[in-house]
Amino acid sequence: MPAPRTVLLTGAAGGLGTLMRDLLPDYGYALRLLDVRPVEGADAITADLADQDAVREAVRGVDAIIHLAGISLEARFEKILRANIEGTYHLYEAARQEGVGRIVFASSNHAVGYTPRPQGGTPLDPSAPIPVDTPRRPDTFYGLSKCFGEDLAQLYWDKHGLETVSVRIGSCFPETTSVRMLSVWMSPADGARLFHAALTAEHVGHTVVHGSSANTRLWWDLGTARALGYEPQDDSEPWAEKLIAEQGELDPDNEAHARLGGHFVTDPPIWPD
Ligand code: NAI
Ligand code: 15L
């Protein structure tokens, strides 16, 4: 596969999209930007993923897609359905129709958010890092939409030969701001490294990877990410002493501390009005 050069970045106006707009051009990519909110850029499109024609036009001529657009937290099911489920379907269908060969899909730890974090050493409290083939345990409608995205990716690989790397991102922000984040944090620079690896590795089919830095307190296995050529450079540990002093150690009897998804597991569900 020739190295992709022109890459459509959906969700370009968002937090991660803004970080990637700064970092990815250094890897030689020419970015086409898409978001429902206006975003500055030489090649920028303001469009809703609900608009199938606009999405098809946006993917035309690109070599690959990094798909970040969507609702990034829990919301009413109808909203998740439109943006994350139907929207991701529109993107995959457009990519298939336009012959785009590879998508990097921003999945989330919340696809498996009910998974116990490693802490103990019993089957319910494993001490080993969470493997990438751990059973799906979405913690929200949001997490459920990420399960859908991963399955859609598998379908489009099996049926149409469209490759995807689904990156179950932990927490990608410039700083680590909670004790939980010490274990799931991905620095923006490592995020760019991982997206670059996901865009350029050969023969990925549909590969699911965990998206984190090389954190001292890492909860999950980075094996499939490393197999793509990802070599994380960062570690959240410099924040540990201050955060633990302020917030205390994680309490194993608190569900929000004991499971990968954190407070997404315990927040009250959002039901229709
Ligand atoms: P964000 O909420 O800051 O950005 C999402 C962007 O998508 C926004 O700019 C929004 O306008 C756009 N968008 C939403 N619905 C759209 C639609 N229907 N059509 C077009 N654009 C639409 O989220 P963030 O943090 O930048 O996350 C990016 C992606 O990565 C999301 O898919 C999120 O679920 C995923 N992710 C992010 C993590 C993180 O730590 N930042 C962790 C795990 C997953
Ligand atoms: C996510 O999936 C969210 O998009 C992000 O805003 C964070 O909440 C992150 O997970 C997390 O679990 O910290």
Short mmCIF file of C-alpha atoms and ligand atoms in Angstrom, two decimals:
data_model
loop_
_atom_site.label_atom_id
_atom_site.label_comp_id
_atom_site.label_asym_id
_atom_site.label_seq_id
_atom_site.Cartn_x
_atom_site.Cartn_y
_atom_site.Cartn_z
CA MET A 1 0.00 0.00 0.00
CA PRO A 2 1.48 3.42 -0.92
CA ALA A 3 1.81 5.73 2.10
CA PRO A 4 -1.31 7.90 2.34
CA ARG A 5 -0.77 11.60 1.82
CA THR A 6 -4.16 13.29 1.67
CA VAL A 7 -6.13 12.45 4.79
CA LEU A 8 -9.66 13.49 5.67
CA LEU A 9 -9.81 14.46 9.37
CA THR A 10 -13.42 14.39 10.57
CA GLY A 11 -14.22 16.13 13.84
CA ALA A 12 -11.46 18.59 13.01
CA ALA A 13 -12.94 21.39 15.16
CA GLY A 14 -13.00 19.25 18.31
CA GLY A 15 -10.42 18.85 21.06
CA LEU A 16 -8.55 15.94 19.52
CA GLY A 17 -9.07 17.26 16.00
CA THR A 18 -7.48 20.57 16.95
CA LEU A 19 -4.48 18.80 18.46
CA MET A 20 -4.10 16.59 15.38
CA ARG A 21 -4.37 19.56 13.01
CA ASP A 22 -1.21 20.85 14.66
CA LEU A 23 0.68 17.55 14.88
CA LEU A 24 -0.11 15.46 11.80
CA PRO A 25 1.24 17.81 9.09
CA ASP A 26 4.73 17.14 10.52
CA TYR A 27 4.31 13.54 9.32
CA GLY A 28 3.81 14.81 5.77
CA TYR A 29 0.02 14.60 5.57
CA ALA A 30 -2.11 17.11 3.72
CA LEU A 31 -5.28 17.31 5.78
CA ARG A 32 -8.78 17.88 4.51
CA LEU A 33 -10.89 18.98 7.45
CA LEU A 34 -14.54 18.22 8.11
CA ASP A 35 -16.74 19.24 11.00
CA VAL A 36 -20.32 20.37 11.54
CA ARG A 37 -18.76 23.44 13.16
CA PRO A 38 -16.70 25.78 10.96
CA VAL A 39 -12.97 25.15 11.14
CA GLU A 40 -10.11 27.19 9.68
CA GLY A 41 -8.03 25.55 6.97
CA ALA A 42 -7.09 25.69 3.30
CA ASP A 43 -9.14 22.53 2.62
CA ALA A 44 -11.99 22.68 5.11
CA ILE A 45 -15.59 21.55 4.79
CA THR A 46 -18.45 22.43 7.12
CA ALA A 47 -20.86 19.51 6.96
CA ASP A 48 -22.96 17.24 9.12
CA LEU A 49 -22.29 13.50 8.89
CA ALA A 50 -26.06 13.21 8.40
CA ASP A 51 -25.66 14.77 4.94
CA GLN A 52 -24.72 11.74 2.81
CA ASP A 53 -23.99 13.76 -0.33
CA ALA A 54 -21.70 16.15 1.51
CA VAL A 55 -19.89 13.26 3.18
CA ARG A 56 -19.36 11.53 -0.16
CA GLU A 57 -17.98 14.72 -1.66
CA ALA A 58 -15.67 15.15 1.35
CA VAL A 59 -14.09 11.70 0.99
CA ARG A 60 -13.62 11.97 -2.79
CA GLY A 61 -9.94 11.90 -3.69
CA VAL A 62 -8.46 11.31 -0.23
CA ASP A 63 -6.07 8.42 0.46
CA ALA A 64 -7.31 7.70 3.99
CA ILE A 65 -9.61 8.99 6.74
CA ILE A 66 -9.15 9.65 10.44
CA HIS A 67 -12.70 9.56 11.80
CA LEU A 68 -13.03 11.59 14.99
CA ALA A 69 -16.39 13.30 14.39
CA GLY A 70 -19.30 12.48 16.63
CA ILE A 71 -20.70 12.94 20.08
CA SER A 72 -17.82 12.26 22.45
CA LEU A 73 -19.71 11.80 25.74
CA GLU A 74 -22.95 10.18 26.88
CA ALA A 75 -26.10 11.71 25.37
CA ARG A 76 -29.69 10.84 24.54
CA PHE A 77 -29.86 7.74 22.37
CA GLU A 78 -31.48 9.61 19.47
CA LYS A 79 -28.53 11.98 19.28
CA ILE A 80 -25.98 9.17 19.49
CA LEU A 81 -27.91 7.28 16.82
CA ARG A 82 -27.79 10.18 14.38
CA ALA A 83 -24.21 11.36 14.86
CA ASN A 84 -22.26 8.25 15.85
CA ILE A 85 -24.19 5.35 14.36
CA GLU A 86 -25.82 6.72 11.20
CA GLY A 87 -23.01 9.25 10.73
CA THR A 88 -20.31 6.59 10.87
CA TYR A 89 -22.31 4.42 8.48
CA HIS A 90 -22.54 7.34 6.02
CA LEU A 91 -18.78 7.79 6.22
CA TYR A 92 -18.04 4.10 5.58
CA GLU A 93 -20.50 3.96 2.72
CA ALA A 94 -18.94 7.08 1.16
CA ALA A 95 -15.45 5.58 1.60
CA ARG A 96 -16.55 2.36 -0.08
CA GLN A 97 -18.17 4.19 -2.97
CA GLU A 98 -15.15 6.44 -3.50
CA GLY A 99 -12.58 3.65 -3.13
CA VAL A 100 -10.83 4.96 0.00
CA GLY A 101 -8.69 2.10 1.33
CA ARG A 102 -8.16 2.85 5.02
CA ILE A 103 -9.98 4.46 7.96
CA VAL A 104 -8.62 5.10 11.43
CA PHE A 105 -11.67 5.03 13.69
CA ALA A 106 -11.70 6.81 17.07
CA SER A 107 -13.24 4.13 19.26
CA SER A 108 -13.14 4.47 23.01
CA ASN A 109 -12.38 2.73 26.29
CA HIS A 110 -16.14 3.11 26.90
CA ALA A 111 -16.82 0.28 24.42
CA VAL A 112 -15.47 -1.93 27.20
CA GLY A 113 -16.04 0.44 30.11
CA TYR A 114 -17.50 -2.13 32.52
CA THR A 115 -14.30 -4.19 32.34
CA PRO A 116 -12.70 -4.36 35.80
CA ARG A 117 -9.41 -2.55 35.89
CA PRO A 118 -6.39 -4.65 36.81
CA GLN A 119 -5.88 -4.46 40.57
CA GLY A 120 -6.11 -7.75 42.38
CA GLY A 121 -5.24 -11.05 40.79
CA THR A 122 -8.58 -12.93 40.90
CA PRO A 123 -10.73 -13.49 37.77
CA LEU A 124 -12.97 -10.57 38.75
CA ASP A 125 -10.07 -8.40 39.79
CA PRO A 126 -7.38 -9.41 37.32
CA SER A 127 -3.84 -8.20 37.74
CA ALA A 128 -2.91 -8.71 34.08
CA PRO A 129 -3.39 -5.85 31.63
CA ILE A 130 -6.74 -5.84 29.82
CA PRO A 131 -6.31 -7.65 26.48
CA VAL A 132 -7.60 -6.13 23.27
CA ASP A 133 -9.98 -9.08 22.77
CA THR A 134 -11.68 -8.55 26.13
CA PRO A 135 -15.47 -8.92 25.72
CA ARG A 136 -17.41 -5.80 24.84
CA ARG A 137 -18.95 -4.19 27.92
CA PRO A 138 -20.17 -0.73 26.86
CA ASP A 139 -20.87 1.57 29.78
CA THR A 140 -23.17 4.02 27.97
CA PHE A 141 -25.12 4.53 24.73
CA TYR A 142 -21.97 6.40 23.71
CA GLY A 143 -19.83 3.30 24.37
CA LEU A 144 -22.40 1.20 22.53
CA SER A 145 -22.00 3.41 19.46
CA LYS A 146 -18.26 2.71 19.54
CA CYS A 147 -19.03 -1.05 19.58
CA PHE A 148 -21.18 -0.42 16.50
CA GLY A 149 -18.35 1.47 14.81
CA GLU A 150 -15.91 -1.37 15.45
CA ASP A 151 -18.38 -3.93 14.08
CA LEU A 152 -19.11 -1.75 11.06
CA ALA A 153 -15.37 -1.60 10.44
CA GLN A 154 -15.17 -5.40 10.60
CA LEU A 155 -18.08 -5.74 8.15
CA TYR A 156 -16.54 -3.32 5.66
CA TRP A 157 -13.23 -5.19 5.85
CA ASP A 158 -14.77 -8.63 5.44
CA LYS A 159 -17.25 -7.64 2.74
CA HIS A 160 -15.52 -4.81 0.90
CA GLY A 161 -11.81 -5.00 1.75
CA LEU A 162 -11.87 -1.52 3.35
CA GLU A 163 -9.23 -1.54 6.10
CA THR A 164 -9.67 0.04 9.55
CA VAL A 165 -7.62 0.49 12.66
CA SER A 166 -10.07 0.99 15.54
CA VAL A 167 -8.25 2.89 18.27
CA ARG A 168 -9.87 2.47 21.68
CA ILE A 169 -8.62 5.77 23.00
CA GLY A 170 -8.16 6.10 26.74
CA SER A 171 -7.97 9.84 27.51
CA CYS A 172 -6.20 12.08 25.01
CA PHE A 173 -5.71 15.54 26.43
CA PRO A 174 -2.61 17.71 26.87
CA GLU A 175 -2.43 16.97 30.61
CA THR A 176 -3.38 14.18 32.99
CA THR A 177 -6.01 15.57 35.37
CA SER A 178 -7.26 12.60 37.42
CA VAL A 179 -5.86 9.53 39.14
CA ARG A 180 -7.78 7.31 36.70
CA MET A 181 -6.24 9.16 33.77
CA LEU A 182 -2.77 8.20 35.00
CA SER A 183 -3.59 4.70 33.70
CA VAL A 184 -5.36 5.50 30.42
CA TRP A 185 -3.77 8.78 29.29
CA MET A 186 -2.49 9.21 25.76
CA SER A 187 -0.40 12.30 25.17
CA PRO A 188 -1.34 14.21 22.02
CA ALA A 189 2.16 13.51 20.62
CA ASP A 190 1.67 9.77 21.19
CA GLY A 191 -1.80 10.10 19.66
CA ALA A 192 -0.22 11.47 16.49
CA ARG A 193 2.39 8.67 16.57
CA LEU A 194 -0.35 6.07 16.88
CA PHE A 195 -2.52 7.58 14.13
CA HIS A 196 0.55 7.72 11.85
CA ALA A 197 1.32 4.07 12.57
CA ALA A 198 -2.33 3.17 11.92
CA LEU A 199 -2.26 5.00 8.58
CA THR A 200 0.99 3.46 7.35
CA ALA A 201 1.22 -0.12 8.69
CA GLU A 202 0.81 -2.78 6.02
CA HIS A 203 -2.10 -5.24 5.92
CA VAL A 204 -4.11 -4.16 8.95
CA GLY A 205 -7.44 -5.66 7.83
CA HIS A 206 -9.52 -4.62 10.81
CA THR A 207 -7.26 -4.24 13.81
CA VAL A 208 -8.37 -3.05 17.26
CA VAL A 209 -5.73 -1.32 19.35
CA HIS A 210 -5.62 0.41 22.70
CA GLY A 211 -4.67 4.08 22.58
CA SER A 212 -2.45 5.15 25.47
CA SER A 213 1.01 6.37 26.24
CA ALA A 214 3.58 4.12 27.91
CA ASN A 215 2.14 4.92 31.34
CA THR A 216 3.76 3.41 34.42
CA ARG A 217 0.23 2.60 35.70
CA LEU A 218 -1.11 1.36 32.35
CA TRP A 219 -4.23 -0.83 32.62
CA TRP A 220 -4.33 -2.35 29.16
CA ASP A 221 -2.16 -4.13 26.66
CA LEU A 222 -0.53 -2.11 23.89
CA GLY A 223 0.62 -5.20 21.92
CA THR A 224 -1.54 -4.71 18.82
CA ALA A 225 -0.70 -1.00 18.72
CA ARG A 226 3.03 -1.75 18.96
CA ALA A 227 2.63 -4.36 16.21
CA LEU A 228 1.60 -1.51 13.89
CA GLY A 229 4.93 0.17 14.61
CA TYR A 230 3.66 2.46 17.40
CA GLU A 231 6.36 3.34 19.91
CA PRO A 232 4.88 5.51 22.67
CA GLN A 233 7.29 8.06 24.11
CA ASP A 234 5.32 9.55 27.00
CA ASP A 235 4.25 8.53 30.52
CA SER A 236 1.70 10.19 32.83
CA GLU A 237 3.79 9.41 35.93
CA PRO A 238 5.13 12.95 36.47
CA TRP A 239 1.54 13.94 37.41
CA ALA A 240 1.05 11.04 39.84
CA GLU A 241 2.31 12.46 43.12
CA LYS A 242 0.33 15.70 42.85
CA LEU A 243 -2.90 14.03 41.67
CA ILE A 244 -2.81 11.32 44.35
CA ALA A 245 -2.13 13.94 47.03
CA GLU A 246 -5.15 15.94 45.83
CA GLN A 247 -7.59 13.12 44.98
CA GLY A 248 -6.37 10.09 46.93
CA GLU A 249 -5.68 6.59 45.60
CA LEU A 250 -8.44 4.83 43.63
CA ASP A 251 -10.89 3.06 45.96
CA PRO A 252 -11.53 -0.56 44.84
CA ASP A 253 -14.99 -0.47 46.49
CA ASN A 254 -16.05 2.48 44.35
CA GLU A 255 -17.42 1.25 40.98
CA ALA A 256 -16.24 4.40 39.26
CA HIS A 257 -12.71 3.61 40.40
CA ALA A 258 -12.85 -0.15 39.91
CA ARG A 259 -13.85 -0.25 36.24
CA LEU A 260 -12.09 0.96 33.13
CA GLY A 261 -14.82 3.43 32.16
CA GLY A 262 -14.60 5.44 35.39
CA HIS A 263 -17.55 7.72 36.11
CA PHE A 264 -19.26 6.75 32.83
CA VAL A 265 -20.16 3.52 34.66
CA THR A 266 -21.85 5.27 37.57
CA ASP A 267 -23.27 8.46 36.06
CA PRO A 268 -27.09 8.38 35.97
CA PRO A 269 -28.37 7.16 32.59
CA ILE A 270 -29.63 9.78 30.16
CA TRP A 271 -33.15 8.89 29.04
CA PRO A 272 -35.41 10.64 26.52
CA ASP A 273 -37.13 13.77 27.87
P1 NAI B 1 -15.01 16.61 20.71
O1 NAI B 1 -16.41 16.53 21.19
O2 NAI B 1 -14.13 17.71 21.22
O3 NAI B 1 -14.99 16.70 19.11
C1 NAI B 1 -15.92 16.00 18.30
C2 NAI B 1 -16.14 16.86 17.05
O4 NAI B 1 -17.08 16.16 16.22
C3 NAI B 1 -16.73 18.23 17.35
O5 NAI B 1 -15.95 19.25 16.78
C4 NAI B 1 -18.13 18.18 16.75
O6 NAI B 1 -18.55 19.42 16.21
C5 NAI B 1 -17.94 17.13 15.66
N1 NAI B 1 -19.22 16.50 15.33
C6 NAI B 1 -20.14 16.01 16.19
N2 NAI B 1 -21.22 15.53 15.52
C7 NAI B 1 -20.94 15.74 14.20
C8 NAI B 1 -21.67 15.47 13.01
N3 NAI B 1 -22.89 14.92 13.05
N4 NAI B 1 -21.11 15.80 11.84
C9 NAI B 1 -19.88 16.40 11.79
N5 NAI B 1 -19.14 16.68 12.88
C10 NAI B 1 -19.67 16.35 14.08
O7 NAI B 1 -14.35 15.19 21.00
P2 NAI B 1 -12.81 14.80 21.06
O8 NAI B 1 -12.38 14.72 22.46
O9 NAI B 1 -12.06 15.64 20.11
O10 NAI B 1 -12.87 13.30 20.53
C11 NAI B 1 -12.75 13.01 19.14
C12 NAI B 1 -13.18 11.57 18.90
O11 NAI B 1 -12.39 10.70 19.67
C13 NAI B 1 -14.63 11.29 19.29
O12 NAI B 1 -15.18 10.37 18.37
C14 NAI B 1 -14.51 10.64 20.64
O13 NAI B 1 -15.60 9.77 20.91
C15 NAI B 1 -13.19 9.89 20.50
N6 NAI B 1 -12.53 9.70 21.78
C16 NAI B 1 -11.91 10.76 22.38
C17 NAI B 1 -11.25 10.59 23.57
C18 NAI B 1 -10.48 11.69 24.21
O14 NAI B 1 -9.84 11.44 25.23
N7 NAI B 1 -10.47 12.90 23.66
C19 NAI B 1 -11.27 9.29 24.26
C20 NAI B 1 -11.95 8.25 23.54
C21 NAI B 1 -12.55 8.46 22.34
C1 15L B 2 -13.99 9.33 25.97
O1 15L B 2 -14.42 8.47 25.20
C2 15L B 2 -14.38 10.75 25.83
O2 15L B 2 -14.61 11.12 24.48
C3 15L B 2 -13.37 11.70 26.46
O3 15L B 2 -13.95 12.99 26.55
C4 15L B 2 -12.97 11.20 27.85
O4 15L B 2 -14.09 11.22 28.69
C5 15L B 2 -12.42 9.79 27.75
O5 15L B 2 -13.30 8.93 27.05
C6 15L B 2 -12.13 9.17 29.12
O6 15L B 2 -12.58 8.05 29.37
O7 15L B 2 -11.41 9.80 29.90
#
